[in-house]
Coordinates of C-alpha atoms and ligand atoms in Angstrom, one line a residue:
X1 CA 94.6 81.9 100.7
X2 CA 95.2 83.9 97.4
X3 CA 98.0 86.1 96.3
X4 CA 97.7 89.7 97.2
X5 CA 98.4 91.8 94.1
X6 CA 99.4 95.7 94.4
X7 CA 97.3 96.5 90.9
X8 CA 97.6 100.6 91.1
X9 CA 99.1 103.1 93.5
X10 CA 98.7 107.1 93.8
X11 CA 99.8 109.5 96.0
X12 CA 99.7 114.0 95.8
X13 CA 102.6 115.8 96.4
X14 CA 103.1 115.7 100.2
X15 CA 103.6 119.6 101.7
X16 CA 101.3 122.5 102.8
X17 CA 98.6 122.5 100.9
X18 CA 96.2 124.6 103.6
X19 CA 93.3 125.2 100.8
X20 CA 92.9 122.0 100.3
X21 CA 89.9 119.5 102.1
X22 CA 90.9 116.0 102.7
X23 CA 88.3 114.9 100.4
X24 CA 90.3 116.5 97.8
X25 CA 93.1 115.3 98.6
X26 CA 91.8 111.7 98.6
X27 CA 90.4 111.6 95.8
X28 CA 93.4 113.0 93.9
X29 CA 95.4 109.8 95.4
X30 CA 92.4 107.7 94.5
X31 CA 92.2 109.2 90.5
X32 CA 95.9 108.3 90.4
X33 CA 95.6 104.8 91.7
X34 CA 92.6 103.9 89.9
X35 CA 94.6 105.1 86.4
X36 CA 97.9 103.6 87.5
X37 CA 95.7 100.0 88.2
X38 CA 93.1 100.3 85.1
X39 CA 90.7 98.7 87.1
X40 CA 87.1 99.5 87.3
X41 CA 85.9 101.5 90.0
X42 CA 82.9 99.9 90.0
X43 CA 84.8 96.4 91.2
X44 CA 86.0 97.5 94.6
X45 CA 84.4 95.8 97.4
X46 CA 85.8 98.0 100.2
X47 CA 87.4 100.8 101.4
X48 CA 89.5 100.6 103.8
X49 CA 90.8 104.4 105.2
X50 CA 93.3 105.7 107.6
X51 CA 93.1 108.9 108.8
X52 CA 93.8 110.2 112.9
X53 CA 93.0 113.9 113.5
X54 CA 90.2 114.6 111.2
X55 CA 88.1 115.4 114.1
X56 CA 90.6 118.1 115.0
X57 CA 91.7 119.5 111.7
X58 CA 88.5 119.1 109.6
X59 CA 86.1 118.9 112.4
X60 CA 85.3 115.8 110.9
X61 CA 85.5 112.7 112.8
X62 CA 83.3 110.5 110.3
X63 CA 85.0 110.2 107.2
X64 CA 85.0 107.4 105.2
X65 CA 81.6 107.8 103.3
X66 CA 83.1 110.9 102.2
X67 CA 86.3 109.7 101.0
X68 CA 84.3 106.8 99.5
X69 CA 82.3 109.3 97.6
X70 CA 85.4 111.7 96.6
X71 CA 87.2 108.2 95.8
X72 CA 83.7 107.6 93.6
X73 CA 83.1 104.0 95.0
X74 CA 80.3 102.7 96.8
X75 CA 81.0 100.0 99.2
X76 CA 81.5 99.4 102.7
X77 CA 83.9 102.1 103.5
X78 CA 85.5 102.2 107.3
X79 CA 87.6 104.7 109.2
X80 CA 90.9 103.0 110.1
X81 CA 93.1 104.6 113.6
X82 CA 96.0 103.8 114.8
X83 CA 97.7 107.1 115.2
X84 CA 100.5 107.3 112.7
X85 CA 99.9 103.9 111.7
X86 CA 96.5 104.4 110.8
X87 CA 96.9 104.0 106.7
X88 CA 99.2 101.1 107.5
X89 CA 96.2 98.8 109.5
X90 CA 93.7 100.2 106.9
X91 CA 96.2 98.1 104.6
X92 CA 96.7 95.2 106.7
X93 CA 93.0 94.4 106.6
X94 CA 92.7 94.8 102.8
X95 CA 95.3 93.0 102.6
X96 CA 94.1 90.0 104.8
X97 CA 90.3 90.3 103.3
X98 CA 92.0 89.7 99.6
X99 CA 94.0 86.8 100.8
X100 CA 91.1 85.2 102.8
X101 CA 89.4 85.5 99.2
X102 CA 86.5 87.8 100.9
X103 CA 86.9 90.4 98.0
X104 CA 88.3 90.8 95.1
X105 CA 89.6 94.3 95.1
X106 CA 89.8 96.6 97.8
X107 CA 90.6 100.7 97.8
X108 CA 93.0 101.4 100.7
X109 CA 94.8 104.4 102.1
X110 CA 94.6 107.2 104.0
X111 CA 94.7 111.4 104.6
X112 CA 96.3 113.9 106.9
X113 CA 95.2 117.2 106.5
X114 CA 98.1 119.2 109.2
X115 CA 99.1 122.4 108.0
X116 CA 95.6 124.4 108.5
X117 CA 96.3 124.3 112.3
X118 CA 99.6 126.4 113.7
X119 CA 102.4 124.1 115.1
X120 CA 101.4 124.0 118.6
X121 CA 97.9 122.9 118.1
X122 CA 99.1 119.9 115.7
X123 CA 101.9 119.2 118.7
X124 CA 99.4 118.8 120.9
X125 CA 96.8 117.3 118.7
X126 CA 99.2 114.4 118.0
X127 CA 100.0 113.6 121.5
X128 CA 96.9 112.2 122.2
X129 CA 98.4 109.1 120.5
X130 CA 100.8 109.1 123.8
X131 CA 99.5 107.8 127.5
X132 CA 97.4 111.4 128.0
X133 CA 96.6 110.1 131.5
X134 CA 100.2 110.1 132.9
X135 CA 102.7 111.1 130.2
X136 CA 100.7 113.7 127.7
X137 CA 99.8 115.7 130.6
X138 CA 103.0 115.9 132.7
X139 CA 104.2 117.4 129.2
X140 CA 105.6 114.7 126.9
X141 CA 105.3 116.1 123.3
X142 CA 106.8 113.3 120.6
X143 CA 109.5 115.2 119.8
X144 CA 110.3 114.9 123.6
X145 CA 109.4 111.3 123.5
X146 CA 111.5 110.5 121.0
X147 CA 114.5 112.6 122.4
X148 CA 114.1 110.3 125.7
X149 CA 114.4 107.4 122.9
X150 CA 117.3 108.8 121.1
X151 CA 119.5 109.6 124.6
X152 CA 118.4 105.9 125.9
X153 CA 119.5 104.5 123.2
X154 CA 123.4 106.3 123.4
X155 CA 123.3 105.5 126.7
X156 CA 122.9 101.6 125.9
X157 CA 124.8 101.6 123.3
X158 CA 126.5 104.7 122.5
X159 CA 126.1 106.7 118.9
X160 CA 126.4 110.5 118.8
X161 CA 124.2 113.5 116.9
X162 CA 126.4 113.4 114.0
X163 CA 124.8 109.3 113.3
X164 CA 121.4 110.8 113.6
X165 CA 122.8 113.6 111.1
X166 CA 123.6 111.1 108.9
X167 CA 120.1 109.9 108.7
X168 CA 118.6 113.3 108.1
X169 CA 121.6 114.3 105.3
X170 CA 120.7 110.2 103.3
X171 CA 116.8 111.1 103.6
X172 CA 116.8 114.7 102.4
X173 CA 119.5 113.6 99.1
X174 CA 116.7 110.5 98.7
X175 CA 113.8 112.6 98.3
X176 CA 115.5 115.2 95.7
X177 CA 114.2 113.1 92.8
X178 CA 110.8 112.5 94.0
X179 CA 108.4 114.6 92.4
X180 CA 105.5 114.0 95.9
X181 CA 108.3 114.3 98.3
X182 CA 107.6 117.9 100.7
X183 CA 111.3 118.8 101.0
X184 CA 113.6 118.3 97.5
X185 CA 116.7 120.0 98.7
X186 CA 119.6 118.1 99.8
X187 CA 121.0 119.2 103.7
X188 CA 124.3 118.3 104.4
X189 CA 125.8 116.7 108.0
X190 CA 126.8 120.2 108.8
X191 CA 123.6 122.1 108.3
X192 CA 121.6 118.9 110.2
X193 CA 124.2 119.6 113.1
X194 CA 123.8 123.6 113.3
X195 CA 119.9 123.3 112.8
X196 CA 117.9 124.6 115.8
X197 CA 117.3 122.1 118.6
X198 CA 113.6 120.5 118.8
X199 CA 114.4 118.6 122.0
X200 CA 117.7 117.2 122.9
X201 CA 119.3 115.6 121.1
X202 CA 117.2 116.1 118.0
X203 CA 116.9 119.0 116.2
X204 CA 114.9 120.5 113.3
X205 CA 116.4 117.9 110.6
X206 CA 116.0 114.8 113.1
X207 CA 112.3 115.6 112.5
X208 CA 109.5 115.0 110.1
X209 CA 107.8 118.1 109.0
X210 CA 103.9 118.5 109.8
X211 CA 102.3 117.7 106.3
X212 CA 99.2 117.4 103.9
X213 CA 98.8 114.3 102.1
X214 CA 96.7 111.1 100.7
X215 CA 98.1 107.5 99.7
X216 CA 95.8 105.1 97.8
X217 CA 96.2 101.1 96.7
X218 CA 94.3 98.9 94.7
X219 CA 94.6 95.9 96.0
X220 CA 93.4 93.0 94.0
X221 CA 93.4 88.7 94.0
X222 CA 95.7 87.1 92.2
X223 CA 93.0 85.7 90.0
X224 CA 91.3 89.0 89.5
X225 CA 94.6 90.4 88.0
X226 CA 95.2 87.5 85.8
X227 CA 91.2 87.9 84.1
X228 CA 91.7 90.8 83.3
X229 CA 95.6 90.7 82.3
X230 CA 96.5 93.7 84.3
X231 CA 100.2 94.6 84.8
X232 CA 100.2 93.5 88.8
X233 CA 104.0 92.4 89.3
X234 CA 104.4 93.3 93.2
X235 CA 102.7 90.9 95.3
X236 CA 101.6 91.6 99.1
X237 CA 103.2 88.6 100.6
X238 CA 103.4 89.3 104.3
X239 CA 101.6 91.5 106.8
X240 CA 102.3 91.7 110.4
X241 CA 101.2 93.8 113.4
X242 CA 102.2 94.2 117.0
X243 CA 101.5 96.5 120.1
X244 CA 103.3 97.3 123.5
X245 CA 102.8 99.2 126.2
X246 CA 101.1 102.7 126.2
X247 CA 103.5 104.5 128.4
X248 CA 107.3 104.9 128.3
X249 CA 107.2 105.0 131.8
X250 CA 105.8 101.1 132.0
X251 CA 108.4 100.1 129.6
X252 CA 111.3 97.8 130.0
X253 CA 113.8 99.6 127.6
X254 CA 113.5 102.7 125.4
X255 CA 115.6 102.0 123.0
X256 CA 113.8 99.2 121.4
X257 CA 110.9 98.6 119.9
X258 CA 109.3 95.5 120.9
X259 CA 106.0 96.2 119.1
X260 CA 108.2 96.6 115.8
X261 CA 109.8 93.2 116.7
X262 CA 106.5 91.2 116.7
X263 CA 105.4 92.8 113.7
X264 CA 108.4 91.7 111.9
X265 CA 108.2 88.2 113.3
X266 CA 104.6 88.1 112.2
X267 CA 105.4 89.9 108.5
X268 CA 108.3 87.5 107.4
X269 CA 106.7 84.1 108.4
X270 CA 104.1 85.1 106.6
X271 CA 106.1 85.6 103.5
X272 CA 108.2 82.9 104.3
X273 CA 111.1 85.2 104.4
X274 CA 113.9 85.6 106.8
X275 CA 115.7 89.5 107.1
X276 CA 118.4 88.8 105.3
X277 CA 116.3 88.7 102.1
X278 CA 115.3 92.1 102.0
X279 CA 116.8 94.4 99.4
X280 CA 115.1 97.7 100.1
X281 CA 113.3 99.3 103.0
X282 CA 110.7 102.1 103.8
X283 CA 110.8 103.0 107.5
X284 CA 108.8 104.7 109.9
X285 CA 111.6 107.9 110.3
X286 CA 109.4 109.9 112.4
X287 CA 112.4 111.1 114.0
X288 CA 116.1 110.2 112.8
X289 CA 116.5 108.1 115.7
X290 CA 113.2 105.8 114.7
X291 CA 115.1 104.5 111.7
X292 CA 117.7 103.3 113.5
X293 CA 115.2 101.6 116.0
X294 CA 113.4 100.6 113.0
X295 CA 116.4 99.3 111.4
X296 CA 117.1 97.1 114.7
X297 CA 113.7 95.8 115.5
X298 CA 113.3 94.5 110.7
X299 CA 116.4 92.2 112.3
X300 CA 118.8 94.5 109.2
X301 CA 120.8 95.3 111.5
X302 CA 121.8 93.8 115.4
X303 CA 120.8 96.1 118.5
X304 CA 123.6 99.2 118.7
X305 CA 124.7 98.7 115.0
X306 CA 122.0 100.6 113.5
X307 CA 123.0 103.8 114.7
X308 CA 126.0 103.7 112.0
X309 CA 124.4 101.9 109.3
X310 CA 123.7 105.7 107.7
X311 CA 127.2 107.3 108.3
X312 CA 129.4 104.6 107.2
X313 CA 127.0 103.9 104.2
X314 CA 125.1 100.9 103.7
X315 CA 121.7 102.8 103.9
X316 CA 122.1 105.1 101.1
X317 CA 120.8 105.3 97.8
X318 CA 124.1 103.8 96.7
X319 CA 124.8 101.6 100.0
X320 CA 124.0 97.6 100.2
X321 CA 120.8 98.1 101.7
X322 CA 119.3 101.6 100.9
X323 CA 116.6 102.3 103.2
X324 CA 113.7 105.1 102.9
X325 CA 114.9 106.1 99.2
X326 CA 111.3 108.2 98.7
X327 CA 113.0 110.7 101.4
X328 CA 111.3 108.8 104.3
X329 CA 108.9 110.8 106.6
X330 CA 111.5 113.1 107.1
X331 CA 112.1 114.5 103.5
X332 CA 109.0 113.1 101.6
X333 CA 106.2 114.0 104.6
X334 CA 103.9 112.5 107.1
X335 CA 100.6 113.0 106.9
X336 CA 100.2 111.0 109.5
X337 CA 97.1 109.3 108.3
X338 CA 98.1 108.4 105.2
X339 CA 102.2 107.6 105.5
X340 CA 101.7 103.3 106.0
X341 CA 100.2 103.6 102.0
X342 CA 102.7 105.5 100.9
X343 CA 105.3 103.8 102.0
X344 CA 104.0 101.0 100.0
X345 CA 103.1 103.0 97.2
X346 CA 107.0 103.7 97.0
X347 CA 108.1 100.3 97.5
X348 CA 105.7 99.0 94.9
X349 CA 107.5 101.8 92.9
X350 CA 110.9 100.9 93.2
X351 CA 110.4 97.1 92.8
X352 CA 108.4 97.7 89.3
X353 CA 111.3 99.8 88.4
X354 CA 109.0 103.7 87.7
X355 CA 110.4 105.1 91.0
X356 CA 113.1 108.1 90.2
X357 CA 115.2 106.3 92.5
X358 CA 114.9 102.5 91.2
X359 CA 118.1 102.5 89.7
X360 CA 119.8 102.5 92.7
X361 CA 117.7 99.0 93.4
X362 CA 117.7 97.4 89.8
X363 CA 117.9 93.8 90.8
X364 CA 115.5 94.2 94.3
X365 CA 112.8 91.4 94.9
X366 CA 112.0 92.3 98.2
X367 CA 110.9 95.4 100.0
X368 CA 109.9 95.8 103.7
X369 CA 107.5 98.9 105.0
X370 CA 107.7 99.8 108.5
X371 CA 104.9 102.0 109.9
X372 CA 104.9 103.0 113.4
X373 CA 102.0 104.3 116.0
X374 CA 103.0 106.5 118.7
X375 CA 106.0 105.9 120.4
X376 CA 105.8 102.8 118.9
X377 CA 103.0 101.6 121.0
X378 CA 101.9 99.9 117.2
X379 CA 103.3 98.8 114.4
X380 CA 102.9 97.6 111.3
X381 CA 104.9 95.7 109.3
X382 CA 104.7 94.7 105.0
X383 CA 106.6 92.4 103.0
X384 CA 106.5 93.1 99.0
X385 CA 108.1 90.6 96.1
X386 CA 108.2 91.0 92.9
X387 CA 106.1 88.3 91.5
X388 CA 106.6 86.4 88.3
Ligands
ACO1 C1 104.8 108.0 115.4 C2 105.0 109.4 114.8 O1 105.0 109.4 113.6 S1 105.2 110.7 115.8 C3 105.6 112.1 114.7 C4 104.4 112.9 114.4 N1 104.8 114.2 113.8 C5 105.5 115.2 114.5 O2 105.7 115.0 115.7 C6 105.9 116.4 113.7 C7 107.3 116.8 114.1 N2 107.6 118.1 113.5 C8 107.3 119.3 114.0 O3 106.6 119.3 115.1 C9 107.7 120.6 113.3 O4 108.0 120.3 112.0 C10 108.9 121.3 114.0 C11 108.5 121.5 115.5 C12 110.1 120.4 114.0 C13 109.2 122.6 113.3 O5 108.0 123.3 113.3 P1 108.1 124.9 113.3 O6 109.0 125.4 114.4 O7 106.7 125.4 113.4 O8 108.8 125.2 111.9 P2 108.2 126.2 110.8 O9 107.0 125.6 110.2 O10 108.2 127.6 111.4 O11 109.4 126.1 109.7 C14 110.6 126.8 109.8 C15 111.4 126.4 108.6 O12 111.9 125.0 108.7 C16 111.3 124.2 107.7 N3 110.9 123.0 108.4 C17 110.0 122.8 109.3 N4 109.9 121.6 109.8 C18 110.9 120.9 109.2 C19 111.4 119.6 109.2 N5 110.8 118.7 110.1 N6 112.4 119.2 108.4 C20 112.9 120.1 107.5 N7 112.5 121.4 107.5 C21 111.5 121.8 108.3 C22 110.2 125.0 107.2 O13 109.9 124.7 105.8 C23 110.6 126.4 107.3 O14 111.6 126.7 106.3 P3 111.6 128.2 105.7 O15 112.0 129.1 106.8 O16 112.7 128.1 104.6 O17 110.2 128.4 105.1

């Protein structure tokens, strides 16, 4: 097994960008990367691309050869899905083909074009990554899916709006500085509280907005970075994935996230890691009430103390542990398909110290991404270190 190097990342501004194709917006990400890693376009061995409602808001179900051209490689390019954790499998395999030394570099990332489509035909377009035979078509929406989440998980173990506020208020200040976040205005407890209601108990700022947007990495061998002397000081040094059941109704308990747990598990033996090593997080905040749940099942925090972690705190930019300092998917964006690269594109960011917000992590050596499918029904779970 070899080291897994994060040589280059890029990213576009995450928001509405209707009059733009996804191939444009992947080969922006891909330019950026490719210039951030001064590597050779001509070395990558794959492409590894996550994208999930192409079909619907492109009409375009195929895509990777045509991200591999707008990305101008040519290689074995495949189509990664795994609903909102699409980009973050498309990883996990480039990941796993560098370290089992079967290529050298590897392009991965992923697009979400969103905002071409009105609101109710995305709503419904994303809950086909919910059980469509029982759940999807009695009416469960994710916003209602994660509501049912949010109010199982007071009932367990208590928490109120105002937490989730919290949440919403942290992410929004986070993604002020960050010039590819969607949303760079601060929102206060007070305004997350009086926003319109989405589905009880979450309203407008418990959610992510629907967004445009590409991630790219360029992933590379250990060996390969120290040929060529390129400036690769984050290392890839645990991936792990998990999966649970479909439908919330088959579930044993809403409020947590056993997919998430396995992934974990998985993610820190393979770095050799235990939780309490972890300096800085990017979490899968679909909803406010995922981080928390995300939160509980990365082992940072024990079941029912998440839900505070935000309002007394230790999550913020200038808390112990900040978590989702690129605004999360609440401020920054999801694209759905894209959102597991940039998370790691903004880890790799803060630990090499070019991230707006890295001062408030100087000393950080290891970051954890958290990128969720569904309700959860995947995961996907990243450990970065700064290597020497
Ligand atoms: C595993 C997973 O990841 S599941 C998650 C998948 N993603 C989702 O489910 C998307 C969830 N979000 C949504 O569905 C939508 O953003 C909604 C329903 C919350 C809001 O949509 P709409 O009601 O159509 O809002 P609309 O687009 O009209 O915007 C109204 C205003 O709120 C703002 N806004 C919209 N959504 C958000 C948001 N989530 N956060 C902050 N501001 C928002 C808009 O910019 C707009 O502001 P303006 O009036 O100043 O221009």
């Amino acid at each position: 097994m070899t080291d897994v190097r994060v040589a280059g990342v890029g990213l576009t501004r995450f928001g509405s960008h209707p009059e733009r194709t996804g191939r444009d917006l992947f080969g922006e990400a891909a330019l950026r990367a490719f210039e951030d890693a001064d590597v050779d376009r001509a070395d990558v061995e794959e492409l590894n691309y996550g994208n999930f409602m192409g079909a619907l808001a492109e009409h375009q179900g195929h895509q990777a050869p045509l991200m591999a051209e707008a990305a101008g490689v040519r290689c074995p390019a495949t189509r990664y899905e795994s609903a909102c954790a699409s980009a973050g499998v498309a990883v996990r395999e480039a990941v796993r083909t560098v370290a089992a030394g079967d290529a050298d570099v590897v392009l991965a990332g992923g697009m979400e074009r969103m905002t071409n489509l009105p609101t109710d035909e995305v709503t419904e377009g994303l809950a086909i990554a919910a059980d469509d035979l029982f759940e999807v078509r009695a009416g469960v929406t994710f916003p209602g899916a994660y509501a049912l989440m949010a109010n199982a998980y007071f009932d367990a173990y208590g928490g109120s709006r105002e937490d989730l506020a919290h949440v919403a208020a942290k992410n929004h200040a986070n993604a002020v500085p960050n010039e590819y976040a969607q949303y760079r205005e601060e929102v206060s407890v007070e305004e997350a509280m009086d926003a319109p209601p989405v589905a009880e108990p979450l309203h407008l700022y418990d959610a992510c907005p629907i967004t445009d947007g590409a991630s790219a990495l360029v992933l590379v061998s250990e060996e390969y970075a120290a040929d060529r002397d390129l400036d690769a000081s984050v290392a890839v040094t645990g991936t792990g994935q998990g999966t649970d059941r479909m439908a919330l109704g088959d579930r044993e308990h809403l409020a947590r996230t056993p997919a998430a747990d396995d992934a974990a598990d998985a993610a820190y033996a393979d770095a050799g890691i235990e939780a309490d090593a972890v300096d800085v997080a990017e979490v899968h905040d679909c909803f406010t009430i995922a981080e928390v749940l995300a939160l509980e099942s990365l082992g940072l925090f024990e079941p029912g103390e998440g839900i505070s972690a935000a309002r007394e705190g230790v999550t913020t930019a200038a808390g112990d542990l900040p978590v989702n300092l690129s605004g999360g998917l609440k401020a920054k964006g999801h694209p759905v398909g894209a959102t597991g690269g940039s998370q790691i594109a903004e880890l790799t960011r803060l630990l090499r110290g070019d991230h707006p917000n890295s001062e408030h992590v100087p000393d950080a050596e290891v970051g954890v991404a958290h990128n969720a499918g569904g309700t959860v029904a995947s995961a996907v779970v990243h450990v970065l270190e700064v290597a020497e």
